[in-house]
């Protein structure tokens, strides 16, 4: 199997991937100051679609013959950008978990669960109000 003699299509796909990763990173950063992560999720979905579309052709091209240096550099840039996005997402997730832990300390959550598990007596209206 021979690879592409013209690597411009591969380069265009890698450029599209770079743009999709950059858009997802920006949406992640924008979500920090707001309470809405929908734009970030939409960009991640768009990135997943771009990856799914580009992956088969990129895999064929990159394994068929040695790509030019510019293409190798683009592949490395895309990989590094995806790693940065993963790191950013991990940090954002950890921040959200810490915020939830401050709002709902585990000791208090457990205390409310135990209180709800005991019931409120008669079994009438509201008796299961605090049950988890």
PDB file of C-alpha atoms in Angstrom:
ATOM      1  CA  UNK A   1       0.000   0.000   0.000  1.00  0.00           C
ATOM      2  CA  UNK A   2       1.364   3.406  -0.832  1.00  0.00           C
ATOM      3  CA  UNK A   3       0.679   6.583   1.058  1.00  0.00           C
ATOM      4  CA  UNK A   4      -0.501   9.843  -0.363  1.00  0.00           C
ATOM      5  CA  UNK A   5       1.987  11.601  -2.583  1.00  0.00           C
ATOM      6  CA  UNK A   6       0.137  14.824  -1.796  1.00  0.00           C
ATOM      7  CA  UNK A   7      -0.148  15.221   1.961  1.00  0.00           C
ATOM      8  CA  UNK A   8      -2.384  18.291   1.750  1.00  0.00           C
ATOM      9  CA  UNK A   9      -5.562  16.323   2.600  1.00  0.00           C
ATOM     10  CA  UNK A  10      -3.898  14.864   5.691  1.00  0.00           C
ATOM     11  CA  UNK A  11      -2.652  18.321   6.625  1.00  0.00           C
ATOM     12  CA  UNK A  12      -6.169  19.767   6.213  1.00  0.00           C
ATOM     13  CA  UNK A  13      -7.617  17.063   8.462  1.00  0.00           C
ATOM     14  CA  UNK A  14      -4.959  17.731  11.084  1.00  0.00           C
ATOM     15  CA  UNK A  15      -5.674  21.455  10.859  1.00  0.00           C
ATOM     16  CA  UNK A  16      -9.378  20.726  11.407  1.00  0.00           C
ATOM     17  CA  UNK A  17      -8.460  18.626  14.442  1.00  0.00           C
ATOM     18  CA  UNK A  18      -6.286  21.425  15.809  1.00  0.00           C
ATOM     19  CA  UNK A  19      -9.168  23.874  15.399  1.00  0.00           C
ATOM     20  CA  UNK A  20     -11.626  21.507  17.098  1.00  0.00           C
ATOM     21  CA  UNK A  21      -9.264  20.947  20.040  1.00  0.00           C
ATOM     22  CA  UNK A  22      -8.635  24.695  20.360  1.00  0.00           C
ATOM     23  CA  UNK A  23     -12.385  25.379  20.344  1.00  0.00           C
ATOM     24  CA  UNK A  24     -12.935  22.748  23.049  1.00  0.00           C
ATOM     25  CA  UNK A  25     -10.116  24.211  25.160  1.00  0.00           C
ATOM     26  CA  UNK A  26     -11.561  27.712  24.846  1.00  0.00           C
ATOM     27  CA  UNK A  27     -15.048  26.478  25.725  1.00  0.00           C
ATOM     28  CA  UNK A  28     -13.601  24.734  28.792  1.00  0.00           C
ATOM     29  CA  UNK A  29     -11.881  27.936  29.888  1.00  0.00           C
ATOM     30  CA  UNK A  30     -15.044  29.954  29.249  1.00  0.00           C
ATOM     31  CA  UNK A  31     -17.066  27.522  31.362  1.00  0.00           C
ATOM     32  CA  UNK A  32     -14.923  28.314  34.405  1.00  0.00           C
ATOM     33  CA  UNK A  33     -16.530  31.723  34.852  1.00  0.00           C
ATOM     34  CA  UNK A  34     -20.069  30.545  34.233  1.00  0.00           C
ATOM     35  CA  UNK A  35     -22.358  27.941  35.665  1.00  0.00           C
ATOM     36  CA  UNK A  36     -23.024  26.465  32.235  1.00  0.00           C
ATOM     37  CA  UNK A  37     -20.856  23.798  30.637  1.00  0.00           C
ATOM     38  CA  UNK A  38     -23.152  23.149  27.661  1.00  0.00           C
ATOM     39  CA  UNK A  39     -20.858  24.937  25.196  1.00  0.00           C
ATOM     40  CA  UNK A  40     -17.924  22.850  26.431  1.00  0.00           C
ATOM     41  CA  UNK A  41     -19.916  19.647  25.981  1.00  0.00           C
ATOM     42  CA  UNK A  42     -20.959  20.718  22.485  1.00  0.00           C
ATOM     43  CA  UNK A  43     -17.343  21.404  21.544  1.00  0.00           C
ATOM     44  CA  UNK A  44     -16.270  18.032  22.934  1.00  0.00           C
ATOM     45  CA  UNK A  45     -18.972  16.388  20.841  1.00  0.00           C
ATOM     46  CA  UNK A  46     -17.776  18.273  17.753  1.00  0.00           C
ATOM     47  CA  UNK A  47     -14.197  17.208  18.523  1.00  0.00           C
ATOM     48  CA  UNK A  48     -15.286  13.578  18.841  1.00  0.00           C
ATOM     49  CA  UNK A  49     -17.048  13.811  15.467  1.00  0.00           C
ATOM     50  CA  UNK A  50     -13.971  15.373  13.861  1.00  0.00           C
ATOM     51  CA  UNK A  51     -11.735  12.668  15.338  1.00  0.00           C
ATOM     52  CA  UNK A  52     -14.070   9.898  14.181  1.00  0.00           C
ATOM     53  CA  UNK A  53     -14.169  11.329  10.670  1.00  0.00           C
ATOM     54  CA  UNK A  54     -10.434  11.914  10.354  1.00  0.00           C
ATOM     55  CA  UNK A  55      -9.030   8.876  12.161  1.00  0.00           C
ATOM     56  CA  UNK A  56      -9.392   6.169   9.463  1.00  0.00           C
ATOM     57  CA  UNK A  57      -7.853   8.266   6.693  1.00  0.00           C
ATOM     58  CA  UNK A  58      -5.105   9.578   8.964  1.00  0.00           C
ATOM     59  CA  UNK A  59      -4.251   6.082  10.180  1.00  0.00           C
ATOM     60  CA  UNK A  60      -4.019   4.762   6.606  1.00  0.00           C
ATOM     61  CA  UNK A  61      -1.909   7.671   5.433  1.00  0.00           C
ATOM     62  CA  UNK A  62       0.445   7.752   8.398  1.00  0.00           C
ATOM     63  CA  UNK A  63       1.138   4.008   8.342  1.00  0.00           C
ATOM     64  CA  UNK A  64       1.504   3.711   4.564  1.00  0.00           C
ATOM     65  CA  UNK A  65       4.617   5.800   4.094  1.00  0.00           C
ATOM     66  CA  UNK A  66       6.805   8.185   6.023  1.00  0.00           C
ATOM     67  CA  UNK A  67       5.009  11.523   6.252  1.00  0.00           C
ATOM     68  CA  UNK A  68       6.792  14.808   5.673  1.00  0.00           C
ATOM     69  CA  UNK A  69       8.202  16.643   8.677  1.00  0.00           C
ATOM     70  CA  UNK A  70       5.391  19.218   8.659  1.00  0.00           C
ATOM     71  CA  UNK A  71       2.774  16.477   8.978  1.00  0.00           C
ATOM     72  CA  UNK A  72       4.691  14.795  11.796  1.00  0.00           C
ATOM     73  CA  UNK A  73       4.871  18.161  13.580  1.00  0.00           C
ATOM     74  CA  UNK A  74       1.110  18.629  13.152  1.00  0.00           C
ATOM     75  CA  UNK A  75       0.400  15.155  14.533  1.00  0.00           C
ATOM     76  CA  UNK A  76       2.538  15.940  17.582  1.00  0.00           C
ATOM     77  CA  UNK A  77       0.804  19.297  18.052  1.00  0.00           C
ATOM     78  CA  UNK A  78      -2.633  17.680  17.905  1.00  0.00           C
ATOM     79  CA  UNK A  79      -1.527  15.022  20.395  1.00  0.00           C
ATOM     80  CA  UNK A  80      -0.112  17.629  22.778  1.00  0.00           C
ATOM     81  CA  UNK A  81      -3.259  19.758  22.497  1.00  0.00           C
ATOM     82  CA  UNK A  82      -5.474  16.755  23.273  1.00  0.00           C
ATOM     83  CA  UNK A  83      -3.289  15.973  26.312  1.00  0.00           C
ATOM     84  CA  UNK A  84      -3.656  19.596  27.471  1.00  0.00           C
ATOM     85  CA  UNK A  85      -7.418  19.373  27.022  1.00  0.00           C
ATOM     86  CA  UNK A  86      -7.502  16.176  29.074  1.00  0.00           C
ATOM     87  CA  UNK A  87      -5.443  17.825  31.826  1.00  0.00           C
ATOM     88  CA  UNK A  88      -7.708  20.883  31.817  1.00  0.00           C
ATOM     89  CA  UNK A  89     -10.815  18.704  31.974  1.00  0.00           C
ATOM     90  CA  UNK A  90      -9.332  16.726  34.878  1.00  0.00           C
ATOM     91  CA  UNK A  91      -8.561  19.956  36.744  1.00  0.00           C
ATOM     92  CA  UNK A  92     -12.058  21.332  36.144  1.00  0.00           C
ATOM     93  CA  UNK A  93     -13.605  18.084  37.337  1.00  0.00           C
ATOM     94  CA  UNK A  94     -11.471  18.117  40.485  1.00  0.00           C
ATOM     95  CA  UNK A  95     -12.465  21.727  41.182  1.00  0.00           C
ATOM     96  CA  UNK A  96     -16.131  20.828  40.836  1.00  0.00           C
ATOM     97  CA  UNK A  97     -15.697  17.888  43.212  1.00  0.00           C
ATOM     98  CA  UNK A  98     -13.967  20.114  45.780  1.00  0.00           C
ATOM     99  CA  UNK A  99     -16.749  22.701  45.479  1.00  0.00           C
ATOM    100  CA  UNK A 100     -19.381  20.021  46.049  1.00  0.00           C
ATOM    101  CA  UNK A 101     -17.449  18.736  49.053  1.00  0.00           C
ATOM    102  CA  UNK A 102     -17.474  22.245  50.539  1.00  0.00           C
ATOM    103  CA  UNK A 103     -21.200  22.639  49.902  1.00  0.00           C
ATOM    104  CA  UNK A 104     -22.095  19.138  51.051  1.00  0.00           C
ATOM    105  CA  UNK A 105     -19.496  17.800  53.503  1.00  0.00           C
ATOM    106  CA  UNK A 106     -19.601  14.018  53.710  1.00  0.00           C
ATOM    107  CA  UNK A 107     -20.146  14.048  57.487  1.00  0.00           C
ATOM    108  CA  UNK A 108     -23.306  16.113  57.061  1.00  0.00           C
ATOM    109  CA  UNK A 109     -24.517  14.044  54.116  1.00  0.00           C
ATOM    110  CA  UNK A 110     -24.076  10.872  56.184  1.00  0.00           C
ATOM    111  CA  UNK A 111     -25.855  12.459  59.160  1.00  0.00           C
ATOM    112  CA  UNK A 112     -28.832  13.406  56.988  1.00  0.00           C
ATOM    113  CA  UNK A 113     -28.879   9.920  55.493  1.00  0.00           C
ATOM    114  CA  UNK A 114     -28.934   8.337  58.952  1.00  0.00           C
ATOM    115  CA  UNK A 115     -31.659  10.743  60.068  1.00  0.00           C
ATOM    116  CA  UNK A 116     -33.697   9.934  56.965  1.00  0.00           C
ATOM    117  CA  UNK A 117     -33.196   6.218  57.510  1.00  0.00           C
ATOM    118  CA  UNK A 118     -34.730   6.380  60.996  1.00  0.00           C
ATOM    119  CA  UNK A 119     -38.005   7.743  59.703  1.00  0.00           C
ATOM    120  CA  UNK A 120     -40.086  10.399  61.403  1.00  0.00           C
ATOM    121  CA  UNK A 121     -42.419   8.284  63.418  1.00  0.00           C
ATOM    122  CA  UNK A 122     -45.922   7.548  62.283  1.00  0.00           C
ATOM    123  CA  UNK A 123     -45.261   6.897  58.632  1.00  0.00           C
ATOM    124  CA  UNK A 124     -47.716   9.636  57.721  1.00  0.00           C
ATOM    125  CA  UNK A 125     -47.247  12.443  55.230  1.00  0.00           C
ATOM    126  CA  UNK A 126     -43.690  13.699  55.181  1.00  0.00           C
ATOM    127  CA  UNK A 127     -42.279  10.719  57.034  1.00  0.00           C
ATOM    128  CA  UNK A 128     -39.939   9.898  54.172  1.00  0.00           C
ATOM    129  CA  UNK A 129     -39.044  13.509  53.454  1.00  0.00           C
ATOM    130  CA  UNK A 130     -35.418  13.210  54.494  1.00  0.00           C
ATOM    131  CA  UNK A 131     -34.806   9.752  53.077  1.00  0.00           C
ATOM    132  CA  UNK A 132     -32.121   9.634  50.432  1.00  0.00           C
TER     133      UNK A 132
END
